[in-house]
Coordinates of C-alpha atoms and ligand atoms in Angstrom, one line a residue:
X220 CA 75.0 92.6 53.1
X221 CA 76.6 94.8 55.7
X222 CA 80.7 93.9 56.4
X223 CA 81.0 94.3 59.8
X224 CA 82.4 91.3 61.9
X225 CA 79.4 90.8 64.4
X226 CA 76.8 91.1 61.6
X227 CA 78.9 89.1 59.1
X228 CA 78.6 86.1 62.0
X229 CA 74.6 86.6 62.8
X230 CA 73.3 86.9 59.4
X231 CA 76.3 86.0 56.7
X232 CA 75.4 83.1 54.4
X233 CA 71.0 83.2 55.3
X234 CA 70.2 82.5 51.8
X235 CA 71.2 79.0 52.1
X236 CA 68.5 78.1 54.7
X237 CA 66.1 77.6 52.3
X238 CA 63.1 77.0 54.3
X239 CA 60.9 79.7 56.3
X240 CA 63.1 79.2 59.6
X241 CA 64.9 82.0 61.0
X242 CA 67.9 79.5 62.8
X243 CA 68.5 77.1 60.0
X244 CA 67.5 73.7 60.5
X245 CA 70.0 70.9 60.8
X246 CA 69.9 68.8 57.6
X247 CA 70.1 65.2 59.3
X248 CA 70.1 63.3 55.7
X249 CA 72.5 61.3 53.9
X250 CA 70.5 62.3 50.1
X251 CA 68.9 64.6 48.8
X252 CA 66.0 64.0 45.7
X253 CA 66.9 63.9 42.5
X254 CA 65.9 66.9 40.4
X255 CA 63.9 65.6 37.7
X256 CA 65.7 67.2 34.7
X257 CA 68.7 65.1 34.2
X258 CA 70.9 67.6 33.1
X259 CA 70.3 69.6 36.5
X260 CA 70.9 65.9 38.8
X261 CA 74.2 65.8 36.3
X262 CA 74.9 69.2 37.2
X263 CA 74.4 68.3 41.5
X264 CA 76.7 65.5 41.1
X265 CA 79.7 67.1 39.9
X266 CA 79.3 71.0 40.8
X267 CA 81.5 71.6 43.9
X268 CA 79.8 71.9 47.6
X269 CA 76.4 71.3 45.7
X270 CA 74.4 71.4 48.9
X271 CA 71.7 69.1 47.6
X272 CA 73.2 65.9 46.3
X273 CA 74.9 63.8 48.9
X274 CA 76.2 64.7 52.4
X275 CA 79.8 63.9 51.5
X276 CA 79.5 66.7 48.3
X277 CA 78.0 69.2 50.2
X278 CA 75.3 70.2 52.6
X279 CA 73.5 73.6 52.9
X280 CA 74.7 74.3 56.9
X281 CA 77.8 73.2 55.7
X282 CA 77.5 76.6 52.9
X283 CA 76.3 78.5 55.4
X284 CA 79.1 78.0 58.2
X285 CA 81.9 78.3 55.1
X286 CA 79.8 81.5 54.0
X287 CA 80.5 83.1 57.3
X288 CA 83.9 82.1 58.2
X289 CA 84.8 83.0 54.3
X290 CA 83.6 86.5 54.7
X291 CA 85.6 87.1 58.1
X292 CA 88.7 85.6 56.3
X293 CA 88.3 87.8 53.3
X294 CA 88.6 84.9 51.2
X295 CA 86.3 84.5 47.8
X296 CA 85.0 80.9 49.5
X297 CA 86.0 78.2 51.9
X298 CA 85.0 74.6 52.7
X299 CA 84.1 72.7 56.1
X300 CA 85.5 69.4 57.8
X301 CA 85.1 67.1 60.5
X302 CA 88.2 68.3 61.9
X303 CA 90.9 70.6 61.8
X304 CA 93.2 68.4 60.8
X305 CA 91.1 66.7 58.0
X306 CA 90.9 70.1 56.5
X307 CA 94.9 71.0 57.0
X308 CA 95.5 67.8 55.6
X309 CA 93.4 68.0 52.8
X310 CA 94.4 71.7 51.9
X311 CA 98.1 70.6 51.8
X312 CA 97.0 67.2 49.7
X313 CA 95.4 69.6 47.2
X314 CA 98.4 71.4 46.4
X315 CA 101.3 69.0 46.5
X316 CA 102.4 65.6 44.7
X317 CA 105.4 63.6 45.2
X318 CA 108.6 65.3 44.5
X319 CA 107.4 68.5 45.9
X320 CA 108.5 70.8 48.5
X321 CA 106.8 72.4 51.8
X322 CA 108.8 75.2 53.9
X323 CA 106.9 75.0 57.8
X324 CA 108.0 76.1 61.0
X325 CA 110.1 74.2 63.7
X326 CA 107.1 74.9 66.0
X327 CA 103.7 73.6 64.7
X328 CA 100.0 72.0 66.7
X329 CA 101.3 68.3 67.1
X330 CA 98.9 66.8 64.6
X331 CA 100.4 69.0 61.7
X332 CA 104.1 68.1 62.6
X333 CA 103.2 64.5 62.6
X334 CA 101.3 65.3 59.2
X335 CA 104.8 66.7 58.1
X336 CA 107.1 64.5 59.6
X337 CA 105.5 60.9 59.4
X338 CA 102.5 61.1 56.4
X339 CA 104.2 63.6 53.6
X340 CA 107.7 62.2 54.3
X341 CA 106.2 58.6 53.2
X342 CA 104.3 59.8 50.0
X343 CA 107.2 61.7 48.5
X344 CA 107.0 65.0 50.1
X345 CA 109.9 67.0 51.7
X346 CA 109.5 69.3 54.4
X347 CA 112.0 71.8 55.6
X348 CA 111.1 72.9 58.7
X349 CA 112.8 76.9 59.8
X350 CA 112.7 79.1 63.2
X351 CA 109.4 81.0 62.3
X352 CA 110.7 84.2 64.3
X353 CA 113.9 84.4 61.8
X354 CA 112.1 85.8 58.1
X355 CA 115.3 85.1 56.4
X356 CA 115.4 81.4 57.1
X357 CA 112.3 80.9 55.2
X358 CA 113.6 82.6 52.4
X359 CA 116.6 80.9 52.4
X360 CA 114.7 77.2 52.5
X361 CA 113.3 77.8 49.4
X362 CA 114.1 75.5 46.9
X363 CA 113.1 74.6 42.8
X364 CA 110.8 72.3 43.7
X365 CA 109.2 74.2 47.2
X366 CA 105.3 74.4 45.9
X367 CA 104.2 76.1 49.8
X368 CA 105.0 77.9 52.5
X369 CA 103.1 76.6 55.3
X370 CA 102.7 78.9 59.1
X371 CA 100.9 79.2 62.1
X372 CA 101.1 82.2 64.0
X373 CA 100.8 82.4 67.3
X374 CA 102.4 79.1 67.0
X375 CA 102.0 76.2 69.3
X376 CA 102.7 76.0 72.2
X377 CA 105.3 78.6 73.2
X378 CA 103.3 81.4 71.3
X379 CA 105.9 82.6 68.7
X380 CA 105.1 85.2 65.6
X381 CA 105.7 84.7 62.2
X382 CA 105.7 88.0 59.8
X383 CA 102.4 87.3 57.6
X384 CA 103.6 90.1 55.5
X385 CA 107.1 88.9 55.0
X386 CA 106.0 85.3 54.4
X387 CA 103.2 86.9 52.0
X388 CA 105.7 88.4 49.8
X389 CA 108.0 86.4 49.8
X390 CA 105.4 83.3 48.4
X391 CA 104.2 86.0 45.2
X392 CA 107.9 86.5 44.7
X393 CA 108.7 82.3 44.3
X394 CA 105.2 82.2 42.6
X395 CA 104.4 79.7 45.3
X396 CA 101.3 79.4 47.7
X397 CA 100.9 80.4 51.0
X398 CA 99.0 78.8 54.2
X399 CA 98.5 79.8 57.9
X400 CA 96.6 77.9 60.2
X401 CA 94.7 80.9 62.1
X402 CA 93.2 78.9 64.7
X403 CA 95.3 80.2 67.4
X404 CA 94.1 84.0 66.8
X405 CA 90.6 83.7 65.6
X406 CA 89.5 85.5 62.3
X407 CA 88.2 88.3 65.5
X408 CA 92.0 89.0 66.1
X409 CA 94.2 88.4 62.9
X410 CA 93.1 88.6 59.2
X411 CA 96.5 87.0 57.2
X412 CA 94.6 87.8 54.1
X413 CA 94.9 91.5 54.6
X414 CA 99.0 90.8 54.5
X415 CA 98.9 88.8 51.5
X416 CA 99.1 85.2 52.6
X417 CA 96.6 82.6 50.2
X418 CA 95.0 80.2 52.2
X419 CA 94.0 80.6 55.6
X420 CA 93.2 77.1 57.6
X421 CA 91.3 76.9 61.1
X422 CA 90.3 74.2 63.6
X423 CA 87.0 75.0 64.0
X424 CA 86.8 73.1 67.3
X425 CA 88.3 75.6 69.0
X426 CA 87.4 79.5 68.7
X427 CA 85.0 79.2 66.0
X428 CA 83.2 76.7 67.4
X429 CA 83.9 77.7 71.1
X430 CA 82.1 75.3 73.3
X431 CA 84.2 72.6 73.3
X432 CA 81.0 70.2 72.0
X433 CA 82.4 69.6 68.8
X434 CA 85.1 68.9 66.7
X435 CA 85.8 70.9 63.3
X436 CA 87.8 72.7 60.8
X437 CA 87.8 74.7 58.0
X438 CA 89.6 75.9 54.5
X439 CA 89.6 79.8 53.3
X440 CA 90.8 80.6 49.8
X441 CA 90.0 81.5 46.3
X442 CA 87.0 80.0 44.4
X443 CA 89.3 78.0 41.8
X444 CA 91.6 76.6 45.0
X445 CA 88.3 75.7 47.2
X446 CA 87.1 73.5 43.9
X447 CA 90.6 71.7 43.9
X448 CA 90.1 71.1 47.7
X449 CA 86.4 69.6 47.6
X450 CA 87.5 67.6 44.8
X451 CA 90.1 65.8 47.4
X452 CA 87.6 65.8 50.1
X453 CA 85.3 63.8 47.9
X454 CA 87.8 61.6 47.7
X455 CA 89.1 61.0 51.0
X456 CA 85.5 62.1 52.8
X457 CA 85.8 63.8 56.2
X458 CA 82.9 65.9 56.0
X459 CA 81.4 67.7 58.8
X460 CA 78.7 66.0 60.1
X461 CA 75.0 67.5 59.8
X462 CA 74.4 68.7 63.6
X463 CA 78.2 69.7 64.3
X464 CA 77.8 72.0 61.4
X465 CA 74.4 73.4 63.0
X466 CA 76.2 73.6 66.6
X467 CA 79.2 75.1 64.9
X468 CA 77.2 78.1 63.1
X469 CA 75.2 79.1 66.2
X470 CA 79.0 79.0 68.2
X471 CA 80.1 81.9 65.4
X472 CA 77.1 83.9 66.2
X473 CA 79.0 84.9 69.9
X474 CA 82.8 84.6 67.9
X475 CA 83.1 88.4 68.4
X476 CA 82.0 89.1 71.9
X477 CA 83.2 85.7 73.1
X478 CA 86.9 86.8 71.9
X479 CA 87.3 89.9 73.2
X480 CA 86.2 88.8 76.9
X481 CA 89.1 86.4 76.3
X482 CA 91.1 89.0 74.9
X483 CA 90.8 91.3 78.0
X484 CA 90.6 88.1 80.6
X485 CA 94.3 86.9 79.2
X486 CA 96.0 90.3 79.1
X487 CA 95.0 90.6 82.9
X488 CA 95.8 87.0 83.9
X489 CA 98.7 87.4 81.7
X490 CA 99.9 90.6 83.2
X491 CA 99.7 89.2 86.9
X492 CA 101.3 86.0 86.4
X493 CA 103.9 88.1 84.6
X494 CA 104.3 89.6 88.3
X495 CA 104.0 86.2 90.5
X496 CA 107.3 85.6 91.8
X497 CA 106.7 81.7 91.2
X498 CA 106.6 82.0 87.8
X499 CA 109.7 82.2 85.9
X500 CA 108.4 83.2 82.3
X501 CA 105.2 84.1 80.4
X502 CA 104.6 84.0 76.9
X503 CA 101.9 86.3 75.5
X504 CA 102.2 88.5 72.4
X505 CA 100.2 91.5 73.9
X506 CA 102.4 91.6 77.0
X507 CA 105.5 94.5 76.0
X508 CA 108.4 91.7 77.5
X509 CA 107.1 89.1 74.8
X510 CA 110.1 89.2 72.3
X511 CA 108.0 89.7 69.2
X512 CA 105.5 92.1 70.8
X513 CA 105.7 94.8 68.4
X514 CA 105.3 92.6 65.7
X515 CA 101.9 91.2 67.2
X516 CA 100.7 94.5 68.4
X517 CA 101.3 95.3 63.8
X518 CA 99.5 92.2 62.4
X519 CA 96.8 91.3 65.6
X520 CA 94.0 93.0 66.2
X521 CA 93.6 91.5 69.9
X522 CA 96.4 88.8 71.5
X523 CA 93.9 86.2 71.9
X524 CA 93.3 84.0 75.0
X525 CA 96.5 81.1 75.3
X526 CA 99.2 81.9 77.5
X527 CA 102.0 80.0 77.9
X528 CA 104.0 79.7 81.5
X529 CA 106.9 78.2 82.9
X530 CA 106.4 77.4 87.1
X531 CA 109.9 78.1 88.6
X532 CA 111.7 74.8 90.2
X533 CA 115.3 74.9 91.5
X534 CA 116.1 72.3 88.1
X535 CA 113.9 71.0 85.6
X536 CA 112.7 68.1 87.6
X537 CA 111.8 70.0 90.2
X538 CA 109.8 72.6 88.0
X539 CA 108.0 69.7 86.1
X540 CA 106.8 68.7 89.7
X541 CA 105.8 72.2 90.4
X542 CA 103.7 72.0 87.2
X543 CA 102.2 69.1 87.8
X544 CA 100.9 70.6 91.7
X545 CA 100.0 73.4 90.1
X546 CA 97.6 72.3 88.0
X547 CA 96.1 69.6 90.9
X548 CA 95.8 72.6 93.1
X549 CA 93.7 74.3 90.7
X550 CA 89.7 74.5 90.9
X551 CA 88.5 76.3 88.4
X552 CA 90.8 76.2 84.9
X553 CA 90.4 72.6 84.1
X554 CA 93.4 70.0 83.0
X555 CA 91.8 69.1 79.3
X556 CA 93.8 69.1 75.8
X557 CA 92.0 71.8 73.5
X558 CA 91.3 75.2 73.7
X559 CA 89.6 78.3 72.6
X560 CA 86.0 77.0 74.7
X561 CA 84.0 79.7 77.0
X562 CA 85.8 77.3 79.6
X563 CA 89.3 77.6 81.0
X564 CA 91.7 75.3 80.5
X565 CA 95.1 74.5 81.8
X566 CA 97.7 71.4 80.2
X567 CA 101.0 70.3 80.6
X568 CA 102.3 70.2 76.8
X569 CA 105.6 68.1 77.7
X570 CA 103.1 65.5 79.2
X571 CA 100.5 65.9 76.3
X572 CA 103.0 65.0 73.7
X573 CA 105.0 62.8 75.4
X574 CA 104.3 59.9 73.4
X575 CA 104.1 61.8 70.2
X576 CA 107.2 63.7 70.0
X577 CA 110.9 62.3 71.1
X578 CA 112.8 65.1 73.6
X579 CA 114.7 66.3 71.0
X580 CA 111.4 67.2 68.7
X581 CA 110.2 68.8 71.7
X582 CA 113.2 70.3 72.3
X583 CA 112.7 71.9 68.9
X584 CA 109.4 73.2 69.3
X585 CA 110.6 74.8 72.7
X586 CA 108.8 72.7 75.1
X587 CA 110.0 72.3 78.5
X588 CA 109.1 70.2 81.5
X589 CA 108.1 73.2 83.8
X590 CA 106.0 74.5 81.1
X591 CA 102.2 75.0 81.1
X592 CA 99.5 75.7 78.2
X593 CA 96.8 78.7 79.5
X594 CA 93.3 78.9 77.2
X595 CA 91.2 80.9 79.1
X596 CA 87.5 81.5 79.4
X597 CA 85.0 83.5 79.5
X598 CA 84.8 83.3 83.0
X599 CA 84.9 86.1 85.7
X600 CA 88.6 87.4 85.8
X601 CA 88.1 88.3 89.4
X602 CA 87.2 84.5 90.1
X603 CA 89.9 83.2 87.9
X604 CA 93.2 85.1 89.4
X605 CA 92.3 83.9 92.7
X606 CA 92.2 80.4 91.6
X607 CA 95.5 80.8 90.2
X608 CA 97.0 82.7 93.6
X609 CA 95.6 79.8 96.0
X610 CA 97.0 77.6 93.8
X611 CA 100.4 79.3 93.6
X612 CA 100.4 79.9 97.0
X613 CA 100.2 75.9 97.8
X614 CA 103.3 75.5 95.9
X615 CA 106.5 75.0 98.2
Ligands
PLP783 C1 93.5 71.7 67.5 C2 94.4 72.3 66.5 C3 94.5 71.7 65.2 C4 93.8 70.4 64.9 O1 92.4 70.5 64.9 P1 91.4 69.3 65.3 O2 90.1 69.9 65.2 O3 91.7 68.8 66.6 O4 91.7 68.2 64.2 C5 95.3 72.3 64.3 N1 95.9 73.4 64.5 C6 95.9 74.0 65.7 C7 96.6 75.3 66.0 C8 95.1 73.5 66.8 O5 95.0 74.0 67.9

């Protein structure tokens, strides 16, 4: 089979439709008949991702979508969930028990810090949490008992770098794994496998699946690693469901040419709004002023579609006010959570988590009042910088 990224993602993974079909058909069944040799029904039951047993062991889109995004990730085999975060949390669960130790970032998606902070915490688990754009400070959170280092890179929201390749070496040195959630980049953009890191984690809801019609998420890692995680996910049983797993492998089929109209649309919008006098910073790792550019231009292929901005205001109540015009005035990027869609998409992250993190968590994480979240689209660029200049140009 050929290893090219756009053929990987239209043909990766066919021998698991089993019937004459050429788009696999969406297994809408709970069970699947027994074989009649008991030794072969023994073997369905307990052999991992068996995609022929029961829907909560395995199902064969479910093979074919982990085939695909396996492949990009140059992992030996993954496993899909309902969500991203059922699949984060169940890759973490698979690795550590009370009395263990995770080293993670200051800046992570809400769901995970809340995983971190309120679920592990409770269950025995300590986290120490470290400035992802300082290497040294994950080295120096290591401890005796530290069983992962866990990253996301861009992070979220403010779009920070962590060195794959330092955090890769740095885990074979401790003998300890290591885990990115890749969601942010796309497997199209950033390949952590090819610096070293273990275990690469996505929410499939957002590039991969890239329509924003389903919800999603995936694990990538070695065959013995995937068995320990489908063992868990037996056991606490967020599968993906039969026809978001069939929605989810025709989104992958456009993953490639999808992400690099993003890819080009962001650097442009990303570029001008660098230049609009009412905005007072832009965060994007393929713009040269980013801090960490030449660290994302090393490890990224292409700098993805989120941008993050901060609307100018003479103090911060003034620039959260701005924000909030801002994104009323808007006609085209529309004010939703999520990202990563064919659709643009605009949020204020200081709202968003409001109820989820105090001010000085969000403090932490480097969200401020004036800020705003960019995903954008596949739209026309043309279409979408004018929509961001009348809207601009409404603000006082
Ligand atoms: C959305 C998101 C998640 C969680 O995924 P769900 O599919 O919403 O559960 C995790 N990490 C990142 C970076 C995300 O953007």
């Amino acid at each position: 089979m050929a290893s090219n990224t756009e053929t990987i993602l239209v043909h990766e993974g066919q021998h698991f439709n089993s019937t004459a079909a050429v788009t696999a058909p969406i297994f809408q069944t709970s069970t699947y008949i027994a074989d009649s040799d008991p030794a072969e029904y023994i073997k369905a039951a307990t052999e991992p991702k068996h995609p022929y047993f029961y829907h909560r062991h395995g199902n064969p889109t479910n093979s074919q979508v982990a085939a695909v995004v396996a492949k990009l990730e140059k992992t030996e085999d993954a496993l899909v969930f309902a969500t991203g975060m059922a699949a984060i949390s169940t890759a973490i669960l698979a690795i550590v028990k009370s009395g263990d130790h995770i080293v993670a970032q200051l800046a992570h998606y809400s769901g995970t810090a809340i995983f971190f902070k309120e679920f592990l915490t409770d269950y025995g688990i300590s986290v120490t949490a470290v400035d992802q754009t300082d290497t040294a400070a994950f080295a120096h959170a290591i401890q005796e008992n530290t069983k992962l280092i866990y990253i996301e890179t861009p992070s979220n929201p403010n779009l920070n770098i962590t060195d794959l390749k330092a955090v890769g070496e740095l885990a074979k040195q401790h003998d300890i794994l290591s885990m990115v959630d890749n969601t942010f980049a796309s497997p199209i953009n950033q390949t952590p496998r090819d610096f070293g890191i273990d275990i690469v984690v996505h929410s499939a809801t957002k590039y991969l699946g890239g329509h924003s019609d389903l919800t999603a998420g995936i694990v990538c890692g070695s065959q013995d690693y995937i068995a320990k995680v489908w063992k868990r996910s037996v056991a606490l049983g967020a599968s993906l469901a039969p026809l978001d797993s069939w929605l989810l492998l025709r989104g992958l089929k456009t993953l490639s040419l999808r992400v690099k109209q993003i890819n080009s649309n962001a650097l442009e919008l990303a570029s001008f709004l660098d230049r609009h006098p009412k905005i007072k910073n832009v965060s994007y790792p393929g713009l040269s002023s980013h801090p960490q550019h030449e660290l994302a231009a090393h490890q990224m292929r292409g700098f993805s579609g989120m941008i993050c901005i901060e609307v100018d205001g003479t103090d911060e109540e003034q620039a959260f006010k701005n924000a909030q015009a801002l994104i009323n005035n808007l006609e085209i990027f529309i004010n939703a959570a999520s990202l990563g869609g064919v659709e643009s998409l605009i949020v204020h992250p200081a709202s968003m988590w409001g109820g989820h993190h105090t001010q000085a968590q969000k403090k932490a994480s480097g969200i401020t009042l004036g800020m705003l979240r960019i995903s954008v689209g596949i739209e026309n660029i043309a279409d979408l910088i004018e929509d961001l200049e009348q809207a601009l140009r409404k603000l006082d």
